Tab-separated table of C-alpha atoms in Angstrom:
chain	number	residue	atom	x	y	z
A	253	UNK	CA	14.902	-64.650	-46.243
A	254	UNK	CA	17.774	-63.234	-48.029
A	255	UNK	CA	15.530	-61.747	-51.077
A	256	UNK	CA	13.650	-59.775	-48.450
A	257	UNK	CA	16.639	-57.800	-47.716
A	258	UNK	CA	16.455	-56.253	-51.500
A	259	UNK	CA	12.982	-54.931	-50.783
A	260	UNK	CA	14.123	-52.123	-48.807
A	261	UNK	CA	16.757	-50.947	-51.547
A	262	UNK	CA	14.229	-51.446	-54.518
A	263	UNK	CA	12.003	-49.291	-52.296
A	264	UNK	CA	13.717	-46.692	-52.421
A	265	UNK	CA	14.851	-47.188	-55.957
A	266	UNK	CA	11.623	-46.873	-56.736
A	267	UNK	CA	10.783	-44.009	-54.279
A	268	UNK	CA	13.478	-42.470	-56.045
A	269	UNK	CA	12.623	-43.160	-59.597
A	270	UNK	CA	8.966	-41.534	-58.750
A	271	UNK	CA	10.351	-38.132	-57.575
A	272	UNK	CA	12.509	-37.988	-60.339
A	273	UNK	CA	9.689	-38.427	-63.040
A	274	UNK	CA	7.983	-34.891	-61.099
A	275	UNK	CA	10.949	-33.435	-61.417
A	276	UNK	CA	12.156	-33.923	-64.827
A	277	UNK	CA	8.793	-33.734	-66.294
A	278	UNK	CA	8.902	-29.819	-64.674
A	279	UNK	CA	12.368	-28.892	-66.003
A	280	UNK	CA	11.371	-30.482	-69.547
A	281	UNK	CA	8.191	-27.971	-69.405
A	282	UNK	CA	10.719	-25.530	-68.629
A	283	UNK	CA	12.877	-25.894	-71.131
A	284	UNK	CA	11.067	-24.441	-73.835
A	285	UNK	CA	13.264	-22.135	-75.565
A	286	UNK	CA	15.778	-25.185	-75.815
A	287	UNK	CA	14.306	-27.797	-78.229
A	288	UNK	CA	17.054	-30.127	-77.949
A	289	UNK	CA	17.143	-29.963	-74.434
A	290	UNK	CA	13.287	-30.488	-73.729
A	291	UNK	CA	13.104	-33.577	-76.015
A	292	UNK	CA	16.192	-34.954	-74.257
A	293	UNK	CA	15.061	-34.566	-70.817
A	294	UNK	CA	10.916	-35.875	-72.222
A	295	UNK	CA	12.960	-38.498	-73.220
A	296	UNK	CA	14.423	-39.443	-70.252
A	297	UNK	CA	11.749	-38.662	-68.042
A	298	UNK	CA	10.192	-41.641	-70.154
A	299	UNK	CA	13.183	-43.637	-69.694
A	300	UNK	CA	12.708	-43.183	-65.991
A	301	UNK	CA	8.954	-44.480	-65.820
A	302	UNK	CA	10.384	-47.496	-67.516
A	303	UNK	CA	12.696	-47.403	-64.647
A	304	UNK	CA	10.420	-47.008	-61.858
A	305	UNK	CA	7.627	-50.169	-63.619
A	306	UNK	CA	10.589	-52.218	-64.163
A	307	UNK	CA	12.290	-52.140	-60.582
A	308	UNK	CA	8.064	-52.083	-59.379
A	309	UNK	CA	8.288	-55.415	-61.333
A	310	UNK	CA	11.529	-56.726	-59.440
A	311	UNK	CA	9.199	-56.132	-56.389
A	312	UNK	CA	6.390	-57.805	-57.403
A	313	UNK	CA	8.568	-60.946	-58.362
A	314	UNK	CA	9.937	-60.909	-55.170
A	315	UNK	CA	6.262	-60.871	-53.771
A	316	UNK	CA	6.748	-57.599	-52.153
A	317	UNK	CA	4.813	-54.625	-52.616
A	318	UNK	CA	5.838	-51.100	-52.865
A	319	UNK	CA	6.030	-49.298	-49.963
A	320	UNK	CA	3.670	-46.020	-49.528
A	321	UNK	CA	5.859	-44.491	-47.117
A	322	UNK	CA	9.039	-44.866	-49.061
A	323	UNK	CA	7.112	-43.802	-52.626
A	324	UNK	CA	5.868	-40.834	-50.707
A	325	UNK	CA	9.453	-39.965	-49.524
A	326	UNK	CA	10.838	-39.971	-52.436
A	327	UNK	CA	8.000	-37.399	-53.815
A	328	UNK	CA	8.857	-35.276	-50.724
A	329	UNK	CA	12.799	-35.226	-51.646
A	330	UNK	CA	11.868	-34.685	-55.351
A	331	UNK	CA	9.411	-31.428	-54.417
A	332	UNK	CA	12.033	-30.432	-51.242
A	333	UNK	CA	15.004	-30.247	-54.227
A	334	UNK	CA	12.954	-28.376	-56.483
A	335	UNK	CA	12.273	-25.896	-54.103
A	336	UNK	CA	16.300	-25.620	-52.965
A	337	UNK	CA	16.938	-25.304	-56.202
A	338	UNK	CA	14.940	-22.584	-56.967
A	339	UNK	CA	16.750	-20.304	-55.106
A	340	UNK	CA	20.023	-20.512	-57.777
A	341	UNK	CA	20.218	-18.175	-60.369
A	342	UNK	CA	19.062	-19.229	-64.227
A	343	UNK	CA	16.171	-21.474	-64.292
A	344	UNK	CA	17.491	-23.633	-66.959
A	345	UNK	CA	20.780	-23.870	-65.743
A	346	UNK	CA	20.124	-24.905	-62.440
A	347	UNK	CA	17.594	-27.241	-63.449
A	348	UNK	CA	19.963	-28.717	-65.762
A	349	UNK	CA	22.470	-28.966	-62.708
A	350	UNK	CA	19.924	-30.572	-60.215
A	351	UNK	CA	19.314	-33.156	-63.009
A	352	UNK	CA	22.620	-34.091	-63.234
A	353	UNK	CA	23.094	-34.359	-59.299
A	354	UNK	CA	20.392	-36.687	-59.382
A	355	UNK	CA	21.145	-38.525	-62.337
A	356	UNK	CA	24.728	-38.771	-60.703
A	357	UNK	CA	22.803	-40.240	-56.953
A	358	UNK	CA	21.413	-42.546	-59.368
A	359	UNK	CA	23.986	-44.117	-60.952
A	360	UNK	CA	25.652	-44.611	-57.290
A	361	UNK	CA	22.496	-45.968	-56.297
A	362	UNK	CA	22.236	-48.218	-58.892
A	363	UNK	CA	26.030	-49.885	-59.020
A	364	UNK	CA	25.361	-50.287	-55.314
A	365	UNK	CA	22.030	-52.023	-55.706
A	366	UNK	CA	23.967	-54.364	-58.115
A	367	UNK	CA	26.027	-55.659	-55.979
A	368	UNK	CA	23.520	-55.975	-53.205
A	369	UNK	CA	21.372	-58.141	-56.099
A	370	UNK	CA	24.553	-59.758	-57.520
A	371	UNK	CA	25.511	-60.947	-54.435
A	372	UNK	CA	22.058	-62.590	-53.155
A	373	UNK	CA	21.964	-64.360	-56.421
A	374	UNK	CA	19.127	-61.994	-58.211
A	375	UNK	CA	20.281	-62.623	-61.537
A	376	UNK	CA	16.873	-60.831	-62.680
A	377	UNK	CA	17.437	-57.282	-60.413
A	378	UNK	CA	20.780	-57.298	-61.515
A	379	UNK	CA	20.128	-57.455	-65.299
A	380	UNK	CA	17.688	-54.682	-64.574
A	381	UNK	CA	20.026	-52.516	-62.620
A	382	UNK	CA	22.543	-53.173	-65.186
A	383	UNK	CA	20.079	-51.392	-67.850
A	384	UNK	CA	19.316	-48.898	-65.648
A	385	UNK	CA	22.847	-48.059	-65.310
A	386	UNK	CA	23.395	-47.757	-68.429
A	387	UNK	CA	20.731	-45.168	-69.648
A	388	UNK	CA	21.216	-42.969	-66.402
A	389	UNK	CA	25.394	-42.948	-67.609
A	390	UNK	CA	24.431	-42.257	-70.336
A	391	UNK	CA	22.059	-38.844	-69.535
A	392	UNK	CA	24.730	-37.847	-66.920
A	393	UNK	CA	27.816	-37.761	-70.295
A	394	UNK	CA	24.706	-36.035	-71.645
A	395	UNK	CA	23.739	-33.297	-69.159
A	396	UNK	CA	27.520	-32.901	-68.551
A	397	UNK	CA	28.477	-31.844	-72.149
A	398	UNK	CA	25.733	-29.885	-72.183
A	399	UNK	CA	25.958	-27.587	-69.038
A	400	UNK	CA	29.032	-25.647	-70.349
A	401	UNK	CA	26.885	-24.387	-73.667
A	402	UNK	CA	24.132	-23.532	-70.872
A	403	UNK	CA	25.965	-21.406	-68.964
A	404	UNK	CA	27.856	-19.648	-71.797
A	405	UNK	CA	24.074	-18.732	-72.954
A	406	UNK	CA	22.761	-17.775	-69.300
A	407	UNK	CA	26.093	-15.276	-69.257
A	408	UNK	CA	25.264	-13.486	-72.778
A	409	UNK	CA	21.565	-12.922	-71.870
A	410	UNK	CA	22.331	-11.519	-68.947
A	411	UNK	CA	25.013	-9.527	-70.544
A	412	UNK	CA	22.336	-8.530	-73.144
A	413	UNK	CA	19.484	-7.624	-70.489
């Protein structure tokens, strides 16, 4: 009884994990005069399909399945914040600022979907969330030291133009 309570948060972790693969797979195409950047954000946007086949495995050990609704969701929020964001200025820049909105969502996802698994004993989801954690702290110190150096560069080409 109790483990069926996780399947609705590792639903939408992985509804969430989905719509975040679209999206950073875009903004790495789009980052092509930024080398560093693109093979940061590829990276991660591998990082994430890890993410989403590892909590699809916490589902699956938990002989649950994921949910179609919730999966498509998440693809609808991904494309719906792509759009919103497409009405900022700089493309790179606020690409680089969705990401680390999301990547922020994320991590607050994830330490609350810790506890949830920590405290119904899911020593497995846990360790798994942990990981997640981890990597997605890690991008967001990332992005974050990054976005300064991106905006100083969208202010001198527009100065130039």
């Amino acid at each position: 009884m109790a483990e069926n309570l996780l399947e609705p948060w590792l639903n939408h972790a992985y509804a969430m994990e989905s719509a975040v693969i679209e999206i950073f797979d875009l903004h790495h195409k789009q980052a092509d005069e930024h080398p560093t950047l693109g093979s940061r954000l590829e990276a991660h946007r591998d990082a994430t399909k890890r993410h989403a086949l590892a909590i699809k495995g916490c589902l699956e050990r938990l002989d649950q399945r994921v949910s179609p609704l919730k999966s498509g969701a998440g693809s609808i929020m991904g494309t719906l914040q792509a759009i919103a964001t497409s009405l900022l200025g700089d493309p790179l820049l606020r690409n680089l600022m969705a990401d680390y909105s999301s990547t922020k969502y994320q991590i607050a996802f994830y330490h609350v979907l810790l506890g949830v698994a920590t405290e119904m004993g899911d020593r497995e989801t846990a360790r798994v969330c942990q990981e997640i954690l981890g990597e997605e702290e890690d991008m967001a110190r990332w992005i974050e030291g990054q976005l300064p150096t991106i905006a100083v560069e969208t202010l001198r080409q527009r100065a130039a133009s």
